[in-house]
Coordinates of C-alpha atoms in Angstrom, one line a residue:
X275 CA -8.2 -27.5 2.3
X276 CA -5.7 -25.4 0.2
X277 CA -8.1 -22.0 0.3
X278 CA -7.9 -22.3 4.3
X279 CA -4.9 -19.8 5.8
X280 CA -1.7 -21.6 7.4
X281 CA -1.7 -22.1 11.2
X282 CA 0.8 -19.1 11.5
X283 CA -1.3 -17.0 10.0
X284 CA -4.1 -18.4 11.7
X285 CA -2.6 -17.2 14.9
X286 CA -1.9 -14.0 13.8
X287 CA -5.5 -13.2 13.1
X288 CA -6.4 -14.4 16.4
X289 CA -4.0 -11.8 17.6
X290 CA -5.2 -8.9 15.8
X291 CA -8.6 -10.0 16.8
X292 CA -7.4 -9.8 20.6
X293 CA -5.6 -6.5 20.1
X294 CA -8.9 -4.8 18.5
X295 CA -11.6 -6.0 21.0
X296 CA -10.7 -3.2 23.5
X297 CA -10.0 -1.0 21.4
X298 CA -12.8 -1.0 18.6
X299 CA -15.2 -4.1 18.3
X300 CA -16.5 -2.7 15.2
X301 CA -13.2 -4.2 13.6
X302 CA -12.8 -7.1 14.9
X303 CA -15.9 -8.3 12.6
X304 CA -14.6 -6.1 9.9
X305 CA -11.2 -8.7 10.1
X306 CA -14.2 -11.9 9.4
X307 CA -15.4 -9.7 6.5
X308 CA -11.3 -9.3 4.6
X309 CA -11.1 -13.2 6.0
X310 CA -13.9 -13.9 3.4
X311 CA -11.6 -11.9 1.2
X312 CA -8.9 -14.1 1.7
X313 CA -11.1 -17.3 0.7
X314 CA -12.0 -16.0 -2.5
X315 CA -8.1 -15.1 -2.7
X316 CA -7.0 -18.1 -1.9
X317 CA -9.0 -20.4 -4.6
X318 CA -7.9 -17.8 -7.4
X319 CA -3.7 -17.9 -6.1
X320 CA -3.9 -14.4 -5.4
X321 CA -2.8 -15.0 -2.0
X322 CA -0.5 -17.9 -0.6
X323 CA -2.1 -19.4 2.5
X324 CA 0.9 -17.9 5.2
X325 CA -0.7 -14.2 4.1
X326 CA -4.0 -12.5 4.2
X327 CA -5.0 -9.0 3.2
X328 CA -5.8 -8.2 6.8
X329 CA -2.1 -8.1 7.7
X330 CA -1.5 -5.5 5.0
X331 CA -2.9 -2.3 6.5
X332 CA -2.6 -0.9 9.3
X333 CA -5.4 -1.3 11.9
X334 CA -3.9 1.5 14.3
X335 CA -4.2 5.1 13.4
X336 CA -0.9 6.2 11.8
X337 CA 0.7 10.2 11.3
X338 CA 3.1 10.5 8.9
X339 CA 6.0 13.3 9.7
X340 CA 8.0 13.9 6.1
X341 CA 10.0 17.1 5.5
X342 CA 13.3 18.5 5.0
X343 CA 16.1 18.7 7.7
X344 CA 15.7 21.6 10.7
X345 CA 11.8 22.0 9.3
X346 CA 11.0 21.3 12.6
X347 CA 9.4 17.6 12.6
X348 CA 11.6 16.2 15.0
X349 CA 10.6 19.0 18.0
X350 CA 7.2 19.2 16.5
X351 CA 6.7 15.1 17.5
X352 CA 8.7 16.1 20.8
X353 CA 6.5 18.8 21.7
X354 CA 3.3 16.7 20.6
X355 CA 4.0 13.9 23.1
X356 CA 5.7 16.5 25.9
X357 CA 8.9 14.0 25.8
X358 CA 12.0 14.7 24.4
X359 CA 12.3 11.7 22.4
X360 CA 13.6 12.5 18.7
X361 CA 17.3 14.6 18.3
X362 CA 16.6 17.9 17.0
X363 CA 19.2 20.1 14.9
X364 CA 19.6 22.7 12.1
X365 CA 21.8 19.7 10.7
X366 CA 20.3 15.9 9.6
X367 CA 20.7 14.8 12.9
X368 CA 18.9 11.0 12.0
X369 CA 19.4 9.4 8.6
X370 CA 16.5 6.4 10.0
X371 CA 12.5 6.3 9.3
X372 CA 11.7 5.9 13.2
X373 CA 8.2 4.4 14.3
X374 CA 6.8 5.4 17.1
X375 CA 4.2 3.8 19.1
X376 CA 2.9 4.1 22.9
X377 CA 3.9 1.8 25.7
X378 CA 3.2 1.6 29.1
X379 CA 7.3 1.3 30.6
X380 CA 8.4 4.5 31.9
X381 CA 11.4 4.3 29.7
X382 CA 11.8 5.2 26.1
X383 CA 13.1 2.2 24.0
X384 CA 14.6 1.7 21.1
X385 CA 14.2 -1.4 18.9
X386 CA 16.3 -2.3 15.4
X387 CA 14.0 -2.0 12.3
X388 CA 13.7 -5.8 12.4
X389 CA 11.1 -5.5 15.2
X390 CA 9.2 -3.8 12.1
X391 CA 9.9 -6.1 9.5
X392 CA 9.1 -9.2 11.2
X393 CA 5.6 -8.0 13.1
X394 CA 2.5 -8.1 11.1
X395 CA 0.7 -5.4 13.6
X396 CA 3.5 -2.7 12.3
X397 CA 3.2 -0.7 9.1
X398 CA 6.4 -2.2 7.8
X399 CA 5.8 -5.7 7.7
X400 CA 8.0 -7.5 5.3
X401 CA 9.2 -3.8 4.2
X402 CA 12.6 -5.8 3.4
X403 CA 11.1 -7.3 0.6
X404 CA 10.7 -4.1 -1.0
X405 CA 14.0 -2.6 -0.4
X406 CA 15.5 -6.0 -1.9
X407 CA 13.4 -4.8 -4.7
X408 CA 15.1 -1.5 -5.0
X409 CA 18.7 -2.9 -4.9
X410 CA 19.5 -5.9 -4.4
X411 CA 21.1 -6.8 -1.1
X412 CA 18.9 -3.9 0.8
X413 CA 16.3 -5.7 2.7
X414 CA 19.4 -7.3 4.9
X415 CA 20.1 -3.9 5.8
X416 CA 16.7 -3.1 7.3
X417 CA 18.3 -2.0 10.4
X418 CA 19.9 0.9 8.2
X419 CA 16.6 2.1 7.8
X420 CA 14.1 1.9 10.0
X421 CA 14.0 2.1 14.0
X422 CA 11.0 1.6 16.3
X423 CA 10.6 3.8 19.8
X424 CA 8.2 3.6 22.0
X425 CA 6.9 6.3 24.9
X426 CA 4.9 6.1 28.1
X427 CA 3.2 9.3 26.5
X428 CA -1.1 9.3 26.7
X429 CA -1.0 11.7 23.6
X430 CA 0.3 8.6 21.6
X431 CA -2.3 5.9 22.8
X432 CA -3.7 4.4 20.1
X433 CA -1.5 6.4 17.0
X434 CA 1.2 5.4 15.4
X435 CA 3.8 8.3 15.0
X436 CA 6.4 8.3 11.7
X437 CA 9.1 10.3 11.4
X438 CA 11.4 10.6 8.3
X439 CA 15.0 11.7 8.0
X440 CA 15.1 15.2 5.8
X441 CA 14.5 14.5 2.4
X442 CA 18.0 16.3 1.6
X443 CA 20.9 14.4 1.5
X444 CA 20.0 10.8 0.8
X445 CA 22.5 8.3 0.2
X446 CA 20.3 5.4 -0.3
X447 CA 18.2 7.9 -2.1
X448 CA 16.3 5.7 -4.2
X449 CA 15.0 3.3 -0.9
X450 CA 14.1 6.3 1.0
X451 CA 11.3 7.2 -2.0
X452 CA 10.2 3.8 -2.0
X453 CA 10.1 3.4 2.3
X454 CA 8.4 7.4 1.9
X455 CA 5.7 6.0 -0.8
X456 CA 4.9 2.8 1.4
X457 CA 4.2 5.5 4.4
X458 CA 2.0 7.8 2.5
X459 CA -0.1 4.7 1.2
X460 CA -0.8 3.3 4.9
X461 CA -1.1 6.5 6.8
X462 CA -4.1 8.5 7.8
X463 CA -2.2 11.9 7.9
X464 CA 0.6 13.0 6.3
X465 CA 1.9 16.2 7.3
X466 CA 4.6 17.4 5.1
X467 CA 7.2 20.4 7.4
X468 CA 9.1 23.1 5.3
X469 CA 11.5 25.4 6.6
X470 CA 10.3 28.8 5.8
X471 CA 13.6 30.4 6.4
X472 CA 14.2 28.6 3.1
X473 CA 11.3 30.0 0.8
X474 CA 12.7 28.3 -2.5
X475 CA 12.9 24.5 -2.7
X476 CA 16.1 24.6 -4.1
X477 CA 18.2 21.2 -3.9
X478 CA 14.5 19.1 -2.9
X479 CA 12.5 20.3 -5.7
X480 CA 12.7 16.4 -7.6
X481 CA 11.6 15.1 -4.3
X482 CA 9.3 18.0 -3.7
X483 CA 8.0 16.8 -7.1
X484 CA 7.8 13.1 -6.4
X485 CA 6.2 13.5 -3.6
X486 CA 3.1 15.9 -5.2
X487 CA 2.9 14.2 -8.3
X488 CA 2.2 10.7 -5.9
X489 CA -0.1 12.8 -4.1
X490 CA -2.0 14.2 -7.2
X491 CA -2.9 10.8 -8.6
X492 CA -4.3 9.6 -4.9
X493 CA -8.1 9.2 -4.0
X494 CA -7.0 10.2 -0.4
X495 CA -5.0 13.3 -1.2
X496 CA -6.7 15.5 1.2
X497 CA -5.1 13.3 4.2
X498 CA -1.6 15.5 3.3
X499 CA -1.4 18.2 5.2
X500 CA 1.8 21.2 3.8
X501 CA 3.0 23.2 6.9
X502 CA 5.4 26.1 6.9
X503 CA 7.3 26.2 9.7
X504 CA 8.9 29.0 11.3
X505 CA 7.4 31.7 10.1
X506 CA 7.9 34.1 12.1
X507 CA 11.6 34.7 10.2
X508 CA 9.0 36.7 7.5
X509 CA 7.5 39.3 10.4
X510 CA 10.5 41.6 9.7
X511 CA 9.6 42.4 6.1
X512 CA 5.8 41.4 6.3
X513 CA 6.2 38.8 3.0
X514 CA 4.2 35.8 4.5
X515 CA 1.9 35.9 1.6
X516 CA 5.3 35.6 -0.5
X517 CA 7.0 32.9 1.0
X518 CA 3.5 31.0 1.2
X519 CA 3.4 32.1 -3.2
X520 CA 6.4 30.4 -3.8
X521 CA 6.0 27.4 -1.7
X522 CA 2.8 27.0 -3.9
X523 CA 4.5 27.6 -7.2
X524 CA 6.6 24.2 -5.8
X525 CA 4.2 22.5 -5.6
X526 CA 2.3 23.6 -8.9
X527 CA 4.9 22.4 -10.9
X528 CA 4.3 18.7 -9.4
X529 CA 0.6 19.5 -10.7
X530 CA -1.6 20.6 -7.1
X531 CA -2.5 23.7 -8.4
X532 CA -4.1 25.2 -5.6
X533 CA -2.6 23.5 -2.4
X534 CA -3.4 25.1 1.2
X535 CA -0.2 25.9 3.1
X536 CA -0.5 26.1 7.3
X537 CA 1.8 28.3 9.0
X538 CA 3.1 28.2 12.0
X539 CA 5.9 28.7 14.3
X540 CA 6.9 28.0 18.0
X541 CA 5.9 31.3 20.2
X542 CA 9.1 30.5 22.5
X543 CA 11.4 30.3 19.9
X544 CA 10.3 33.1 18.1
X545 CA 11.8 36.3 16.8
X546 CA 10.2 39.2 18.6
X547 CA 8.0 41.0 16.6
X548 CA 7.6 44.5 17.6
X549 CA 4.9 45.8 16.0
X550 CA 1.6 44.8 18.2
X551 CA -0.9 44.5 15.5
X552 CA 1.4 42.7 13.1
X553 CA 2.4 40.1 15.9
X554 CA -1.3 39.8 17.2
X555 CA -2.1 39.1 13.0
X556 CA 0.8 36.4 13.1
X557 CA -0.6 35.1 16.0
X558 CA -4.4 35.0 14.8
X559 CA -3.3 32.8 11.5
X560 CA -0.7 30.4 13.8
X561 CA -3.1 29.9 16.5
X562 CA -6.2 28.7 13.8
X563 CA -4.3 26.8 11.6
X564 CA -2.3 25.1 14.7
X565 CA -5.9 24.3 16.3
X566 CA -6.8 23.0 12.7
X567 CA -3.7 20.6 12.5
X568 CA -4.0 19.4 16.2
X569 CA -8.2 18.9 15.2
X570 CA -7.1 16.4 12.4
X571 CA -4.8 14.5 14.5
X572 CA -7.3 14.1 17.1
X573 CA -9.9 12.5 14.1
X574 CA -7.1 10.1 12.5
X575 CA -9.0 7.3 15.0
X576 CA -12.2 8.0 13.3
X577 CA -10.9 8.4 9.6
X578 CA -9.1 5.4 10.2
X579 CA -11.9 3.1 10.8
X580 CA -13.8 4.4 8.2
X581 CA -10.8 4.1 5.8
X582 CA -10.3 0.6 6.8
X583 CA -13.8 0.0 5.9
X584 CA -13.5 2.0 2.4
X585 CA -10.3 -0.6 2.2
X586 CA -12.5 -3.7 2.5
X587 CA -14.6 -2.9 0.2
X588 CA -12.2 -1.3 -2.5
X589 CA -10.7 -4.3 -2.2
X590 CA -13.4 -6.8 -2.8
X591 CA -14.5 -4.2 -6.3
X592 CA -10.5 -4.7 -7.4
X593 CA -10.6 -8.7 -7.1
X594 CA -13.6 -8.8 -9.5
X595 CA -13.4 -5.8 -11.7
X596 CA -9.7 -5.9 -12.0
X597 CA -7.8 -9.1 -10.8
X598 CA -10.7 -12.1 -12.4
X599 CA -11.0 -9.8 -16.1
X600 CA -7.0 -9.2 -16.2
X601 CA -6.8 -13.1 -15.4
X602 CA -9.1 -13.8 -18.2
X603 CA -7.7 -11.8 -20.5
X604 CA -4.5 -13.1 -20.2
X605 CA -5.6 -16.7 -20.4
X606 CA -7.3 -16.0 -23.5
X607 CA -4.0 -14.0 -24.9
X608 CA -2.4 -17.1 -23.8
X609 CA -4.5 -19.7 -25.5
X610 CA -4.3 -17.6 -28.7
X611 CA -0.5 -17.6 -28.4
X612 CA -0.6 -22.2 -28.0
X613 CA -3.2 -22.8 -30.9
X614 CA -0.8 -20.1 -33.3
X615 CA 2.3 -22.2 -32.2
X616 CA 0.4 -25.4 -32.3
X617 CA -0.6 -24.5 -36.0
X618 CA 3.1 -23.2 -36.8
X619 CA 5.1 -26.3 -35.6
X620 CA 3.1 -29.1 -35.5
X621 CA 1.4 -28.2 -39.1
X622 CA 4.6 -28.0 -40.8
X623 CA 5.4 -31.8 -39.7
X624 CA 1.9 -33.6 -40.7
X625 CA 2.1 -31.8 -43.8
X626 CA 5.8 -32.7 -44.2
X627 CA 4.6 -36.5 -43.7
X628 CA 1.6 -36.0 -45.9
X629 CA 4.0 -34.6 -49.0
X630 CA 6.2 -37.5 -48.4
X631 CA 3.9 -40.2 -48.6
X632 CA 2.0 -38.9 -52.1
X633 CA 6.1 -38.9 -53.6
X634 CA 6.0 -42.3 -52.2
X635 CA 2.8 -43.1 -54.3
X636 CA 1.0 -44.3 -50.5
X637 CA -2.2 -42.7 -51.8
X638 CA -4.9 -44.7 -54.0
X639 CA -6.7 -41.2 -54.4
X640 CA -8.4 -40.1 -51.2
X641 CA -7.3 -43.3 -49.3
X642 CA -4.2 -44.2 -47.5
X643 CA -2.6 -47.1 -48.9
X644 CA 1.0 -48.0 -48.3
X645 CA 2.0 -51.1 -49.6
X646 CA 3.6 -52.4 -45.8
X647 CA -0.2 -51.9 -44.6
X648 CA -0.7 -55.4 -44.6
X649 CA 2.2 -56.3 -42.6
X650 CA 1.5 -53.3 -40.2
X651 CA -2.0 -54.8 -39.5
X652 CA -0.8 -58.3 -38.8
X653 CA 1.6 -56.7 -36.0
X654 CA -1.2 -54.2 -34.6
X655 CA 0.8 -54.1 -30.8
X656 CA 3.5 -52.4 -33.2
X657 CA 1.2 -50.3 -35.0
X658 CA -0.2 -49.1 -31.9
X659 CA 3.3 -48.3 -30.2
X660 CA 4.3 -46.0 -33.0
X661 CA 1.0 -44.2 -32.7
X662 CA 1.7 -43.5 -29.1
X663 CA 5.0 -42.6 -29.1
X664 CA 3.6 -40.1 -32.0
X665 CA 1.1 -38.8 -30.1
X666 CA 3.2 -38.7 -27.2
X667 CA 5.3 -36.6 -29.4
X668 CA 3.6 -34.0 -30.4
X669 CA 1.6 -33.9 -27.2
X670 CA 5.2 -32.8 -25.7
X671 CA 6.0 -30.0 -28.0
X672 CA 2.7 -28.5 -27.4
X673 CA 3.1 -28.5 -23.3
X674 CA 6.6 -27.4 -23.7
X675 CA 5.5 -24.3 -25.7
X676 CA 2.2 -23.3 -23.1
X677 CA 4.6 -24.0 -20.6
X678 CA 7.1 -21.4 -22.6
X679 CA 4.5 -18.8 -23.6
X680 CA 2.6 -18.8 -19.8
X681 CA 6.1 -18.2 -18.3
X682 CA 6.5 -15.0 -21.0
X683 CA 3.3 -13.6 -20.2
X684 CA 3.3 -13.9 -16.3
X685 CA 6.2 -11.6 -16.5
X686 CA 4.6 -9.1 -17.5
X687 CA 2.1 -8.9 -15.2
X688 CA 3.0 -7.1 -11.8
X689 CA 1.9 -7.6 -8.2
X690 CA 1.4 -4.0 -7.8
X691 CA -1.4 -4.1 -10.7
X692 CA -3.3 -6.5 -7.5
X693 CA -4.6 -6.6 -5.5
X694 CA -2.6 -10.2 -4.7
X695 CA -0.1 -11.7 -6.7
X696 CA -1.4 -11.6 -10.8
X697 CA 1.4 -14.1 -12.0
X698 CA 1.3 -16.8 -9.5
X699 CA -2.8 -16.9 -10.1
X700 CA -1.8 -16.6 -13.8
X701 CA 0.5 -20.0 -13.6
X702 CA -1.8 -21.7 -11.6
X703 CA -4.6 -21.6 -14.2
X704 CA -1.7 -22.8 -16.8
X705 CA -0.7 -25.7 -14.9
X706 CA -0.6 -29.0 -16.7
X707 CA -4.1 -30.1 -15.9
X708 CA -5.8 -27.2 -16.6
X709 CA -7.3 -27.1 -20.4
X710 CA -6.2 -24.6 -23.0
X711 CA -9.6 -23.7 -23.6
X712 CA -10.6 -22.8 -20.4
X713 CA -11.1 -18.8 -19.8
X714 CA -12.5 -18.8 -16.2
X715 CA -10.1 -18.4 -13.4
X716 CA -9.6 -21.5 -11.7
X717 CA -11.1 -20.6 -8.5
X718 CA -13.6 -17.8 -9.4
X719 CA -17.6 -19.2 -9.6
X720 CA -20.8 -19.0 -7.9
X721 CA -18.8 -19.3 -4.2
X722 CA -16.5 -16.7 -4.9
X723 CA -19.2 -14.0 -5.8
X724 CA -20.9 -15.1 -3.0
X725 CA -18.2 -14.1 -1.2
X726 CA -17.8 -11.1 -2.8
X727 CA -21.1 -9.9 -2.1
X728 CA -21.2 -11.1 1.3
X729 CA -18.1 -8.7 1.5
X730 CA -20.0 -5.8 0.3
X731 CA -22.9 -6.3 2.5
X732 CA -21.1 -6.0 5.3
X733 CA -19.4 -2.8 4.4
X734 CA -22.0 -1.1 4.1
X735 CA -23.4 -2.7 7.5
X736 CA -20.1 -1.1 9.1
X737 CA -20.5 1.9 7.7
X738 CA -24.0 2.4 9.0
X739 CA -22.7 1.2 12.4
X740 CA -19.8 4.2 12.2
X741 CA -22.3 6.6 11.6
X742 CA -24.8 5.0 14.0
X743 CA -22.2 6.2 16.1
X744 CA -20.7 9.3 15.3
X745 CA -23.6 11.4 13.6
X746 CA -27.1 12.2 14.7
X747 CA -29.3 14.3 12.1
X748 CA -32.0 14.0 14.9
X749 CA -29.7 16.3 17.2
X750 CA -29.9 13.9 20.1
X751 CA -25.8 13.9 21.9
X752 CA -24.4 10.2 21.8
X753 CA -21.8 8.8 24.1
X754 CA -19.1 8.7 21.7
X755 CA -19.7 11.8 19.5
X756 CA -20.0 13.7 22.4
X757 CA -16.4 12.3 23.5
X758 CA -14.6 13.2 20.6
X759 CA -15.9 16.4 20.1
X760 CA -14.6 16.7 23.9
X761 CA -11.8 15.7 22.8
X762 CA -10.9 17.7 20.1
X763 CA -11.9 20.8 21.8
X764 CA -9.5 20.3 24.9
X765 CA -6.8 19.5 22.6
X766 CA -7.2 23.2 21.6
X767 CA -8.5 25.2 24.4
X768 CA -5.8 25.7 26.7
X769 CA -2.7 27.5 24.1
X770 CA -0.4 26.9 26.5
X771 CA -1.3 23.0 27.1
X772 CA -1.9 22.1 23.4
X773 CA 0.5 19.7 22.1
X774 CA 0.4 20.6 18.5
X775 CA 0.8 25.0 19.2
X776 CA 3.8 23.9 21.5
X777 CA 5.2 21.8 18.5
X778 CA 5.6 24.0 15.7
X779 CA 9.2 25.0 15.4
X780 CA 11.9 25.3 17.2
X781 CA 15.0 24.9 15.3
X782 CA 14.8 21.4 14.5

């Protein structure tokens, strides 16, 4: 059956399947539930069979790194997995978007951003398409962009690491935003590094601004984290509340009014402060926000399932509040567009026939009467081949033009108004065999909202799993919540073992 996926694609679900059942069987039935998804997207043309929608998130936890150049992202991800595996420098010292995931080798790899682009299980699968988007010619320069690493580190297993080249000085300036919005839409954290040496934005402020104003229109926006870095610079003339003021005013003019800044700064790499109750007050704000930063990191596996979940069933609300009335309207805007043609070019010509034949005097008042009538009946086989071929005709011109108009209007609708591809479902309900007067999606019935609901169900049976899980109003301490919270406070309980305090800033 055409709705069915491809082999290849077939396989890949298996493998996701195999990769999630150690790690989280919750999701390997919340892949079945975006399957059904793919069904419904399938009959509609949303979805060509070699892709689904479960190969366009990411399943593993994934921390986004942005900032300028020497904010400190590079050592930050260096002290967080306690190997020294991105360069550091007060200079842009890597002009590549580097993944990085664990591995079990005791070696640190590097792989060309084609080990991205071709792996579904990776956040940027198929990100060549988009670049070819941005310029053409781009996407065969993938390797340009994007590099994967991988680390033996345990502080990595099961998280995905990003880390972006300073926002500065970008050549390929306009692919860099696009590759930066793609992360920030598939990540569970975002944590944004500025250099507080630097309290004015200066040469980022557009970025600064494209960056806030994308964040501002998200439902998620509370997953991006700003952190100041190196603040210790402002313990000489005690203006921490300034810096952190005019960081804020940034941002303001992007249109987050009241966004939180953490501050921080690397204790070894600090400039001594002298003054005991000002350094312990320094110390005091880095050490809580640093514990606050390191306690969201350690809850990206949790949001992450639940955001995958929130994902399904977003998705399954989009296909039948926005995809199926967008593809209606336009079929009706289309079928308004053919009968107006219709009546413009084929009217003309049967009223162009009808005014020669009453100068020919063919009419005997309401009744058509040509005088070669007789001899047109006798030889009926002819009659009846210049009907056809008059029929045949017209019938022509009026595909041509639906043909003509359906092209004009699919190209105005956009994949990223999905979810799924708009114009290819658009075409296939314009297709030769489809009527005119036919509004319904091809595709979209009682099944499909079966399937839709079936979808929803299940959601919401996830979601009760989740917090079957991780909360208790009765009080009673399950396995896993009480894990976590273990977790999360060792990650913070030893200050000179915590990966995120060791992180903050030195130079790089």
């Amino acid at each position: 059956m055409f709705w069915r996926p491809s082999k290849q694609m077939n396989a890949r679900i298996s493998n996701l399947r195999a990769h999630l059942k150690d790690e989280n069987p919750v999701l390997v039935d919340v892949v079945g539930s975006y399957q059904e998804l793919d069904k419904v997207a399938y009959r509609l043309g949303l979805l060509d069979r070699n892709e689904s929608f479960a190969t366009r998130i990411s399943w593993w936890p994934m921390i986004a790194v942005l900032g300028t150049f020497s904010a400190g992202k590079s050592t930050f991800i260096n002290q967080y997995l306690s190997a020294p595996l991105q360069q550091t420098g007060n200079q842009a010292v890597d002009d590549r978007f580097t993944v990085i995931c664990y591995s079990s080798d005791n070696e640190v790899r590097v792989l060309p951003g084609l080990s991205l682009d071709a792996d579904p299980r990776f956040p940027f699968y198929q990100i060549s398409e988009e670049l070819d988007k941005v310029a053409t010619g781009e996407g065969g320069r993938i390797n340009a962009y994007l590099q994967l690493k991988t680390c033996p580190s345990e502080n990595l297993r099961g998280k995905i690491f990003i880390d972006s080249p300073g926002f500065d000085a970008d050549e390929q300036r306009n692919a860099t935003l696009r590759i930066t919005d793609h992360i920030i839409d598939l990540s569970d954290l975002v944590l944004v590094f500025f250099d507080a040496r630097h309290p004015e934005p200066g040469a980022m402020q557009d970025t600064l601004e494209h960056l806030v104003a994308g964040t501002v229109q998200r439902n998620d926006a509370n997953k991006v984290l700003f952190i100041l870095n190196q603040m210790d610079v402002t313990a000489r003339e005690d203006n921490v509340e300034d810096v952190v003021s005019a960081w804020q005013r940034a941002i303001a003019r992007g249109g987050i009014a009241s966004g939180r800044f953490y501050t921080v700064y690397n204790e070894q790499a600090a400039v001594p402060i002298e003054d005991a109750n000002l350094r312990r007050r320094y110390e005091t704000k880095r050490d809580a926000d640093l514990a606050e930063i390191g306690q969201r990191i350690e809850q990206v596996s949790v949001e992450r399932v639940y955001r995958i979940v929130g994902s399904l069933e977003s998705l399954a609300n989009r296909i039948e509040q926005h995809s199926v009335p967008m593809l209606r309207r336009s079929l009706e805007r289309w079928y308004r567009r053919v009968m107006t043609l219709d009546l413009l070019i084929i009217l003309p010509i049967l009223l162009l026939l009808l005014g020669a034949s009453i100068s020919a005097g063919y009419w005997d008042g309401i009744v058509f009467a040509p005088p070669w009538i007789d001899a047109l009946g006798a030889a009926w086989i002819t009659l009846t081949v210049l009907g056809a071929v008059l029929f045949a005709a017209m019938l022509g011109i009026h595909f041509w033009m639906r043909a003509i108009i359906a092209r004009r209007i699919a190209g105005g609708l956009e994949d990223d108004q999905g979810p799924g591809h708009l114009a290819r479902a658009f075409l296939k309900n314009t297709r030769a065999t489809r009527s005119v007067f036919r509004s319904t999606p091809a595709g979209w019935g009682k099944a499909s909202r079966k399937h839709i609901a079936k979808v929803r169900e299940a959601a919401d049976g996830f979601v009760q799993k989740l917090n079957d899980r991780y909360t208790n109003p009765s009080g009673g301490k399950s396995a896993a919540a009480t894990s976590d919270n273990a977790g999360a406070a060792n990650f913070g309980a030893d200050k000179d073992e915590s990966p995120a305090r060791q992180a903050s800033g030195q130079r790089g």
